[in-house]
Tab-separated table of C-alpha atoms in Angstrom:
chain	number	residue	atom	x	y	z
A	16	MET	CA	13.630	10.081	14.833
A	17	GLU	CA	13.617	8.953	18.310
A	18	ASN	CA	11.854	6.430	19.785
A	19	ARG	CA	10.208	8.214	22.541
A	20	SER	CA	9.576	12.062	22.881
A	21	GLU	CA	12.218	14.134	25.028
A	22	ARG	CA	8.997	15.926	26.844
A	23	SER	CA	8.435	13.623	30.022
A	24	SER	CA	8.878	10.357	31.148
A	25	ASP	CA	5.363	10.430	33.076
A	26	GLU	CA	3.715	7.215	32.078
A	27	SER	CA	0.007	9.432	32.249
A	28	TYR	CA	-1.409	11.397	29.272
A	29	ASP	CA	-4.657	12.982	29.391
A	30	VAL	CA	-5.238	11.592	26.059
A	31	VAL	CA	-3.687	8.576	25.006
A	32	ILE	CA	-3.421	7.655	20.681
A	33	VAL	CA	-2.705	4.457	19.543
A	34	GLY	CA	-2.109	4.464	15.735
A	35	GLY	CA	-0.386	7.370	13.933
A	36	GLY	CA	-2.134	7.597	10.626
A	37	PRO	CA	-4.637	10.754	9.273
A	38	ALA	CA	-7.229	10.129	12.219
A	39	GLY	CA	-4.384	9.607	14.930
A	40	LEU	CA	-2.162	12.325	13.680
A	41	THR	CA	-5.674	14.783	13.324
A	42	ALA	CA	-6.818	14.095	16.758
A	43	GLY	CA	-3.303	14.808	18.336
A	44	PHE	CA	-2.768	17.681	16.477
A	45	LEU	CA	-5.747	19.320	18.021
A	46	LEU	CA	-5.478	18.412	21.443
A	47	ALA	CA	-1.832	18.842	22.012
A	48	LYS	CA	-2.647	22.402	19.990
A	49	ASN	CA	-5.603	23.041	22.951
A	50	ASP	CA	-2.419	22.145	25.596
A	51	LEU	CA	-3.980	18.769	26.355
A	52	LYS	CA	-0.973	16.430	27.309
A	53	VAL	CA	-1.123	13.747	24.456
A	54	LEU	CA	0.953	10.711	23.552
A	55	LEU	CA	0.821	8.551	20.330
A	56	VAL	CA	1.761	5.161	20.430
A	57	ASP	CA	2.765	3.510	16.858
A	58	LYS	CA	4.077	-0.028	16.020
A	59	SER	CA	6.134	1.054	13.450
A	60	GLU	CA	8.824	3.644	12.895
A	61	PHE	CA	8.273	6.565	10.256
A	62	PRO	CA	8.070	7.281	7.532
A	63	ARG	CA	6.518	3.261	7.116
A	64	LYS	CA	5.059	1.917	3.987
A	65	LYS	CA	0.674	1.503	3.480
A	66	THR	CA	-0.748	-0.015	0.912
A	67	CYS	CA	-3.154	2.714	-0.150
A	68	GLY	CA	-3.566	4.640	-3.563
A	69	GLY	CA	-3.012	8.100	-1.598
A	70	LEU	CA	-5.659	10.157	-3.982
A	71	LEU	CA	-6.931	13.151	-1.977
A	72	THR	CA	-10.808	14.350	-2.771
A	73	HIS	CA	-11.533	18.388	-2.728
A	74	LYS	CA	-13.394	17.505	0.403
A	75	ASN	CA	-10.118	16.312	2.355
A	76	MET	CA	-7.686	18.962	0.920
A	77	MET	CA	-10.542	21.179	2.978
A	78	ILE	CA	-10.188	19.453	5.995
A	79	ILE	CA	-6.483	20.153	5.717
A	80	GLU	CA	-6.552	23.640	5.513
A	81	LYS	CA	-9.403	23.736	8.444
A	82	VAL	CA	-7.344	21.691	10.708
A	83	PHE	CA	-3.537	22.310	9.622
A	84	ASP	CA	-3.673	25.255	7.976
A	85	ARG	CA	-2.190	24.186	4.826
A	86	THR	CA	-3.688	24.588	1.462
A	87	ALA	CA	-3.151	22.545	-1.757
A	88	GLY	CA	-0.556	24.945	-3.004
A	89	GLU	CA	1.523	25.240	0.371
A	90	LEU	CA	1.448	21.329	-0.141
A	91	ARG	CA	2.673	20.509	-3.664
A	92	GLU	CA	5.529	23.252	-3.084
A	93	LYS	CA	6.908	20.998	-0.911
A	94	GLU	CA	5.971	18.324	-2.676
A	95	MET	CA	3.625	16.275	-0.715
A	96	ILE	CA	0.761	15.790	-3.451
A	97	SER	CA	1.014	15.893	-6.899
A	98	GLU	CA	-0.446	18.164	-9.759
A	99	ALA	CA	-4.239	18.920	-9.505
A	100	ARG	CA	-6.461	16.397	-11.818
A	101	TYR	CA	-9.722	17.752	-12.789
A	102	ASN	CA	-11.406	13.733	-14.760
A	103	TYR	CA	-11.629	10.153	-14.253
A	104	ARG	CA	-12.775	7.227	-16.122
A	105	MET	CA	-15.520	4.675	-15.084
A	106	ASP	CA	-14.193	1.094	-17.053
A	107	TYR	CA	-16.383	-2.192	-16.562
A	108	ASN	CA	-14.081	-5.103	-16.914
A	109	GLY	CA	-11.242	-3.229	-18.937
A	110	ARG	CA	-13.623	-1.566	-21.487
A	111	LYS	CA	-14.294	2.532	-21.167
A	112	ILE	CA	-17.840	3.429	-19.940
A	113	ARG	CA	-17.766	6.879	-19.555
A	114	ASP	CA	-15.407	9.695	-19.266
A	115	PHE	CA	-16.401	12.448	-16.499
A	116	SER	CA	-14.858	15.774	-15.041
A	117	LEU	CA	-14.785	17.233	-11.941
A	118	ARG	CA	-15.697	20.635	-10.584
A	119	GLU	CA	-12.401	20.402	-8.116
A	120	PRO	CA	-9.362	18.535	-8.574
A	121	MET	CA	-7.879	15.675	-6.765
A	122	TYR	CA	-4.612	15.105	-6.073
A	123	PHE	CA	-2.717	12.037	-5.242
A	124	THR	CA	0.392	11.852	-2.239
A	125	GLU	CA	2.743	9.248	-0.591
A	126	ARG	CA	1.238	8.111	2.603
A	127	GLU	CA	4.920	7.428	3.812
A	128	GLU	CA	5.462	11.122	3.312
A	129	TYR	CA	2.022	12.217	4.121
A	130	ASP	CA	1.621	10.792	7.309
A	131	ASP	CA	5.260	11.594	8.221
A	132	PHE	CA	4.554	15.736	7.697
A	133	PHE	CA	1.594	15.575	9.900
A	134	LEU	CA	3.524	13.342	12.632
A	135	LYS	CA	5.843	16.552	12.444
A	136	MET	CA	3.355	19.088	12.753
A	137	ALA	CA	1.451	17.193	15.455
A	138	GLN	CA	4.469	16.765	17.147
A	139	GLU	CA	5.386	20.946	16.863
A	140	GLU	CA	2.551	21.500	18.767
A	141	GLY	CA	3.667	19.289	21.445
A	142	LEU	CA	3.073	15.924	20.494
A	143	ASP	CA	4.401	13.096	22.839
A	144	VAL	CA	5.843	10.120	20.290
A	145	TYR	CA	6.717	6.547	21.115
A	146	LEU	CA	7.807	4.519	17.856
A	147	ARG	CA	8.482	1.093	17.591
A	148	GLU	CA	5.978	0.132	20.692
A	149	LYS	CA	3.556	-2.286	19.938
A	150	VAL	CA	0.386	-2.156	22.091
A	151	VAL	CA	-0.720	-5.424	23.343
A	152	ASP	CA	-3.581	-4.956	26.193
A	153	ILE	CA	-5.728	-2.949	27.381
A	154	GLN	CA	-6.851	-2.437	30.972
A	155	VAL	CA	-10.421	-0.788	30.373
A	156	GLU	CA	-11.371	-0.381	33.754
A	157	THR	CA	-8.541	2.191	34.530
A	158	ASN	CA	-7.894	3.038	30.587
A	159	THR	CA	-4.400	1.576	30.759
A	160	LEU	CA	-1.863	0.057	27.851
A	161	GLU	CA	0.281	-2.128	28.090
A	162	THR	CA	2.932	-2.815	25.087
A	163	GLU	CA	5.173	-5.397	23.922
A	164	SER	CA	8.276	-3.721	26.005
A	165	GLY	CA	6.740	-3.664	29.191
A	166	ARG	CA	5.269	-0.162	29.607
A	167	SER	CA	2.356	0.601	31.399
A	168	ILE	CA	0.477	3.840	30.168
A	169	GLN	CA	-2.910	5.077	31.662
A	170	GLY	CA	-4.889	8.096	29.522
A	171	ASN	CA	-8.108	9.485	30.732
A	172	PHE	CA	-9.063	8.931	27.317
A	173	ILE	CA	-7.914	6.526	24.611
A	174	ILE	CA	-8.197	7.064	20.829
A	175	GLY	CA	-7.913	3.662	19.347
A	176	ALA	CA	-6.434	4.661	15.519
A	177	ASP	CA	-4.710	1.039	15.182
A	178	GLY	CA	-6.300	-0.210	11.773
A	179	VAL	CA	-8.717	-2.505	11.015
A	180	ASN	CA	-7.137	-4.766	12.854
A	181	SER	CA	-7.204	-2.509	16.025
A	182	THR	CA	-6.188	-3.990	19.128
A	183	VAL	CA	-8.242	-0.826	20.835
A	184	ARG	CA	-11.431	-2.175	19.197
A	185	LYS	CA	-10.985	-6.027	20.326
A	186	LYS	CA	-10.464	-4.857	23.789
A	187	MET	CA	-13.371	-2.808	23.922
A	188	LYS	CA	-16.322	-3.755	26.072
A	189	THR	CA	-18.916	-2.276	23.901
A	190	THR	CA	-21.429	-3.679	21.346
A	191	PHE	CA	-21.043	-4.111	17.996
A	192	ASP	CA	-22.252	-6.780	14.955
A	193	GLU	CA	-19.183	-8.582	14.907
A	194	LYS	CA	-20.373	-11.441	12.430
A	195	ARG	CA	-21.096	-8.487	10.182
A	196	TRP	CA	-17.884	-6.543	10.812
A	197	ASP	CA	-16.270	-10.242	9.869
A	198	ARG	CA	-18.566	-10.281	6.167
A	199	TYR	CA	-17.211	-6.682	5.446
A	200	VAL	CA	-13.297	-7.137	5.543
A	201	GLY	CA	-12.429	-7.024	2.277
A	202	VAL	CA	-8.371	-7.172	1.135
A	203	ALA	CA	-6.711	-4.212	-1.204
A	204	ILE	CA	-3.434	-5.316	-2.924
A	205	GLN	CA	-1.248	-3.137	-5.042
A	206	GLY	CA	1.495	-2.825	-6.678
A	207	ARG	CA	3.840	0.397	-7.557
A	208	PHE	CA	4.634	-0.064	-11.412
A	209	ASP	CA	7.015	2.207	-13.640
A	210	LYS	CA	5.340	5.313	-15.479
A	211	GLY	CA	5.292	3.455	-18.670
A	212	CYS	CA	3.315	0.699	-18.550
A	213	LEU	CA	0.779	2.168	-19.601
A	214	ASP	CA	0.003	4.819	-22.750
A	215	ASP	CA	-2.863	6.271	-21.217
A	216	LEU	CA	-1.792	8.186	-17.898
A	217	ASP	CA	-3.850	11.573	-18.360
A	218	HIS	CA	-5.930	10.327	-15.740
A	219	HIS	CA	-7.464	7.695	-13.087
A	220	VAL	CA	-9.536	4.925	-13.752
A	221	LEU	CA	-11.851	2.897	-11.428
A	222	ASP	CA	-13.218	-0.419	-13.056
A	223	PHE	CA	-16.132	-1.915	-11.944
A	224	GLY	CA	-16.831	-5.149	-12.961
A	225	PHE	CA	-13.600	-6.941	-13.072
A	226	LEU	CA	-14.502	-8.067	-9.169
A	227	GLU	CA	-17.796	-9.628	-8.054
A	228	SER	CA	-17.589	-7.356	-4.966
A	229	GLY	CA	-15.120	-4.515	-5.332
A	230	TYR	CA	-13.422	-3.002	-8.389
A	231	GLY	CA	-9.848	-1.791	-9.595
A	232	TRP	CA	-7.818	1.028	-10.105
A	233	ILE	CA	-5.116	3.005	-11.961
A	234	PHE	CA	-3.809	5.896	-10.587
A	235	PRO	CA	-1.119	7.690	-11.747
A	236	HIS	CA	1.001	10.131	-10.104
A	237	LYS	CA	4.231	11.840	-10.575
A	238	ASP	CA	7.078	9.059	-11.642
A	239	HIS	CA	4.792	6.387	-11.305
A	240	VAL	CA	1.735	4.390	-11.511
A	241	LYS	CA	-0.138	2.132	-8.599
A	242	ILE	CA	-2.261	-0.015	-9.825
A	243	GLY	CA	-4.202	-2.463	-7.539
A	244	VAL	CA	-7.862	-4.390	-6.765
A	245	GLY	CA	-9.796	-4.407	-3.609
A	246	GLY	CA	-13.238	-6.141	-2.300
A	247	LEU	CA	-14.539	-8.857	-0.595
A	248	ASN	CA	-13.079	-11.374	-2.292
A	249	LYS	CA	-10.714	-12.079	0.467
A	250	ALA	CA	-8.975	-15.958	-0.790
A	251	GLY	CA	-8.749	-14.841	-4.437
A	252	MET	CA	-7.581	-11.336	-4.302
A	253	ARG	CA	-3.657	-12.095	-5.890
A	254	LYS	CA	-5.434	-14.299	-8.680
A	255	PHE	CA	-7.606	-11.308	-9.375
A	256	PHE	CA	-4.426	-8.883	-9.342
A	257	ASN	CA	-2.928	-10.663	-11.669
A	258	GLU	CA	-5.560	-11.060	-14.002
A	259	PHE	CA	-6.058	-7.451	-14.094
A	260	LEU	CA	-2.743	-6.946	-14.755
A	261	GLU	CA	-3.341	-9.169	-17.847
A	262	ALA	CA	-6.550	-7.808	-18.763
A	263	ARG	CA	-4.502	-4.269	-18.791
A	264	ASN	CA	-1.739	-5.598	-20.929
A	265	VAL	CA	0.515	-4.393	-17.991
A	266	GLU	CA	3.952	-5.857	-18.249
A	267	LYS	CA	5.023	-6.758	-15.161
A	268	SER	CA	7.849	-4.506	-14.314
A	269	VAL	CA	6.373	-4.019	-10.488
A	270	LYS	CA	8.250	-2.562	-8.074
A	271	ASN	CA	6.547	-3.888	-5.037
A	272	VAL	CA	3.302	-4.858	-4.218
A	273	ASN	CA	1.740	-4.865	-0.475
A	274	GLY	CA	-1.497	-6.170	0.711
A	275	SER	CA	-3.560	-5.168	3.382
A	276	SER	CA	-7.419	-6.095	4.981
A	277	ILE	CA	-9.691	-2.990	4.504
A	278	PRO	CA	-12.959	-2.330	6.290
A	279	PHE	CA	-15.306	-2.465	3.161
A	280	GLY	CA	-19.074	-2.164	4.893
A	281	CYS	CA	-18.106	-2.781	8.300
A	282	TYR	CA	-18.347	0.458	9.880
A	283	ILE	CA	-19.606	0.919	13.412
A	284	PRO	CA	-22.628	3.372	13.942
A	285	ASP	CA	-21.201	3.965	17.797
A	286	PRO	CA	-17.798	3.631	17.492
A	287	ALA	CA	-17.176	4.469	21.621
A	288	PHE	CA	-16.853	3.079	24.991
A	289	ASN	CA	-17.044	5.599	28.019
A	290	ASN	CA	-14.083	7.703	27.536
A	291	ILE	CA	-12.364	4.874	24.650
A	292	LEU	CA	-13.088	6.351	21.413
A	293	LEU	CA	-12.208	4.538	17.616
A	294	VAL	CA	-11.658	6.094	14.539
A	295	GLY	CA	-10.647	5.873	10.912
A	296	ASP	CA	-10.258	2.604	9.866
A	297	ALA	CA	-9.850	1.196	14.002
A	298	ALA	CA	-14.123	1.839	13.345
A	299	GLY	CA	-14.242	0.624	9.644
A	300	LEU	CA	-14.551	4.409	8.659
A	301	MET	CA	-14.138	4.306	4.595
A	302	ASN	CA	-16.454	4.827	1.899
A	303	PRO	CA	-17.958	1.560	0.898
A	304	LEU	CA	-18.957	2.623	-2.261
A	305	THR	CA	-16.133	4.274	-3.572
A	306	GLY	CA	-13.450	2.681	-0.824
A	307	GLU	CA	-11.880	6.400	0.101
A	308	GLY	CA	-10.605	6.235	3.682
A	309	ILE	CA	-8.337	9.469	4.279
A	310	TYR	CA	-10.718	11.790	4.222
A	311	TYR	CA	-12.924	10.109	7.082
A	312	ALA	CA	-9.964	8.834	8.823
A	313	HIS	CA	-9.375	12.760	9.290
A	314	ARG	CA	-12.703	14.138	9.749
A	315	SER	CA	-13.500	11.185	12.889
A	316	GLY	CA	-10.257	12.345	14.029
A	317	GLU	CA	-11.381	15.867	14.342
A	318	LEU	CA	-14.554	14.736	15.693
A	319	ALA	CA	-12.688	13.027	18.761
A	320	ALA	CA	-10.493	15.578	19.331
A	321	SER	CA	-13.312	17.934	19.506
A	322	SER	CA	-15.933	15.672	21.837
A	323	ILE	CA	-13.149	15.025	24.474
A	324	ILE	CA	-12.382	18.760	24.753
A	325	LYS	CA	-15.860	19.555	24.915
A	326	GLN	CA	-16.249	16.811	27.987
A	327	ILE	CA	-12.301	18.311	29.374
A	328	GLU	CA	-14.291	21.937	29.314
A	329	ASN	CA	-17.993	20.579	30.437
A	330	GLY	CA	-17.536	17.688	32.678
A	331	SER	CA	-21.347	17.412	32.390
A	332	VAL	CA	-21.160	16.121	28.781
A	333	SER	CA	-19.701	12.648	27.626
A	334	ALA	CA	-16.750	12.676	25.094
A	335	GLY	CA	-18.121	9.311	23.939
A	336	ASP	CA	-21.857	9.778	23.834
A	337	LEU	CA	-20.893	13.052	21.952
A	338	TYR	CA	-18.641	11.477	18.916
A	339	GLY	CA	-21.588	8.578	18.786
A	340	ARG	CA	-23.729	11.525	17.613
A	341	ALA	CA	-21.684	13.459	15.682
A	342	ILE	CA	-20.426	9.701	13.520
A	343	GLN	CA	-23.985	9.235	13.367
A	344	LYS	CA	-25.164	12.789	12.329
A	345	GLU	CA	-22.184	13.332	9.514
A	346	ILE	CA	-21.227	9.769	8.191
A	347	ILE	CA	-23.225	6.740	8.857
A	348	PRO	CA	-26.552	7.822	7.136
A	349	ASP	CA	-24.107	8.241	3.940
A	350	PHE	CA	-22.037	5.137	4.432
A	351	ASP	CA	-25.714	3.171	4.788
A	352	ARG	CA	-27.310	4.935	1.328
A	353	ALA	CA	-23.572	4.152	-0.168
A	354	MET	CA	-24.342	0.492	1.267
A	355	LEU	CA	-27.965	0.609	-0.840
A	356	VAL	CA	-26.268	1.625	-3.892
A	357	ARG	CA	-23.571	-1.065	-3.752
A	358	LYS	CA	-26.253	-3.950	-2.822
A	359	LEU	CA	-28.119	-2.814	-6.256
A	360	PHE	CA	-25.069	-2.807	-8.604
A	361	TRP	CA	-23.419	-5.972	-6.861
A	362	SER	CA	-27.191	-7.429	-7.144
A	363	THR	CA	-26.452	-7.771	-10.680
A	364	LYS	CA	-24.246	-9.890	-12.478
A	365	GLY	CA	-22.850	-9.712	-16.451
A	366	ARG	CA	-24.356	-7.748	-18.900
A	367	SER	CA	-26.864	-6.895	-16.644
A	368	GLN	CA	-24.631	-5.604	-14.377
A	369	ARG	CA	-22.645	-3.803	-17.574
A	370	ALA	CA	-26.067	-2.297	-18.694
A	371	LEU	CA	-26.846	-0.877	-15.847
A	372	LEU	CA	-23.824	1.409	-15.657
A	373	ASP	CA	-24.480	1.933	-19.345
A	374	LEU	CA	-28.020	3.394	-18.435
A	375	PHE	CA	-27.359	5.285	-15.457
A	376	SER	CA	-23.657	6.124	-16.032
A	377	PRO	CA	-24.863	9.959	-16.865
A	378	LEU	CA	-26.777	9.915	-13.843
A	379	LEU	CA	-24.004	8.592	-12.249
A	380	GLY	CA	-21.602	10.637	-12.783
A	381	LYS	CA	-23.205	13.823	-11.038
A	382	HIS	CA	-24.223	12.195	-7.991
A	383	MET	CA	-20.332	10.287	-7.957
A	384	ASN	CA	-18.839	13.785	-8.517
A	385	MET	CA	-21.095	15.017	-5.008
A	386	LEU	CA	-20.701	12.204	-2.994
A	387	ILE	CA	-16.589	12.057	-3.939
A	388	GLN	CA	-15.593	15.920	-3.702
A	389	LYS	CA	-18.384	17.054	-1.389
A	390	GLY	CA	-19.274	13.304	0.808
A	391	THR	CA	-23.011	13.431	0.571
A	392	ILE	CA	-25.553	11.612	-1.587
A	393	LEU	CA	-28.475	12.644	0.683
A	394	ASN	CA	-30.124	14.272	-2.509
A	395	TRP	CA	-29.583	10.805	-4.263
């Protein structure tokens, strides 16, 4: 893939998007489809590796169908996603608590292929792309980005989709609780293992209680299994990862181990400043209870694109204001309630925590199904 698009040498755009994950690609696809001049800049070449379990919920598949007009069946034909899975298991520190069934299936994907697929779809709609181009500075007064190679790129709007360590967020002149952000930025470590490393792989596993402030997971894919841990135990996460493998009697036939920072409760309620909008992990939009991030990346990218289009069509409205209100209406209330549930669970320890899961697991399973598949716990 070329480092820069062949379409234009002009360094002025309607919208410049920094970051080519699901959030940036969703916004880029929709904006380009609406005939705007849009540039996406990413520091990496594609396809590129990402530390991600790759779990896609029903609501994630619905937004893909809505935005990109691609069904689960079509993505399976292209081998973009795995077979459907209708059950999962909840463990506590390696011991089974309960099996759960889902009304709608979950799927799994490889982020390298997933992101690259939607990048190509967005390019087909007219999205310009600079790859291997790192943004190092932003002049917020003029909406101008400076890149490591010396490019100066101006956009009427800027979308920060550049992850938890977002350069765009760090340069924005807006107020958010930086201490809260630092407190709730966690770490995830994940390994890719041979399929035979575990005997029972007919469902995926979420293990609570192994970490004091996080959880572990086992996600079986088509020809391998991903095992990982994530949470706020930043300093000792590699140690917890190794102990998690030992507790599962997993031989360390690991193909590769990757780690990254994750937004685990540091979501920003109003992630916009004038014509600069934050989406996905850059805005901390990962569910603080389940750890799901891909859906919220797609959804925030969709909301950002819609807000920009509305301002362009009607200059009397502000994209930043529209986007902030949409995030506060559609995402933040659920995240606030998820944080309350998380704090309740983490306030107990040891046997009390295990007893809490045993007692409430039947009810919890029903509401987790609603949260995971539909995206709401407003009726808890």
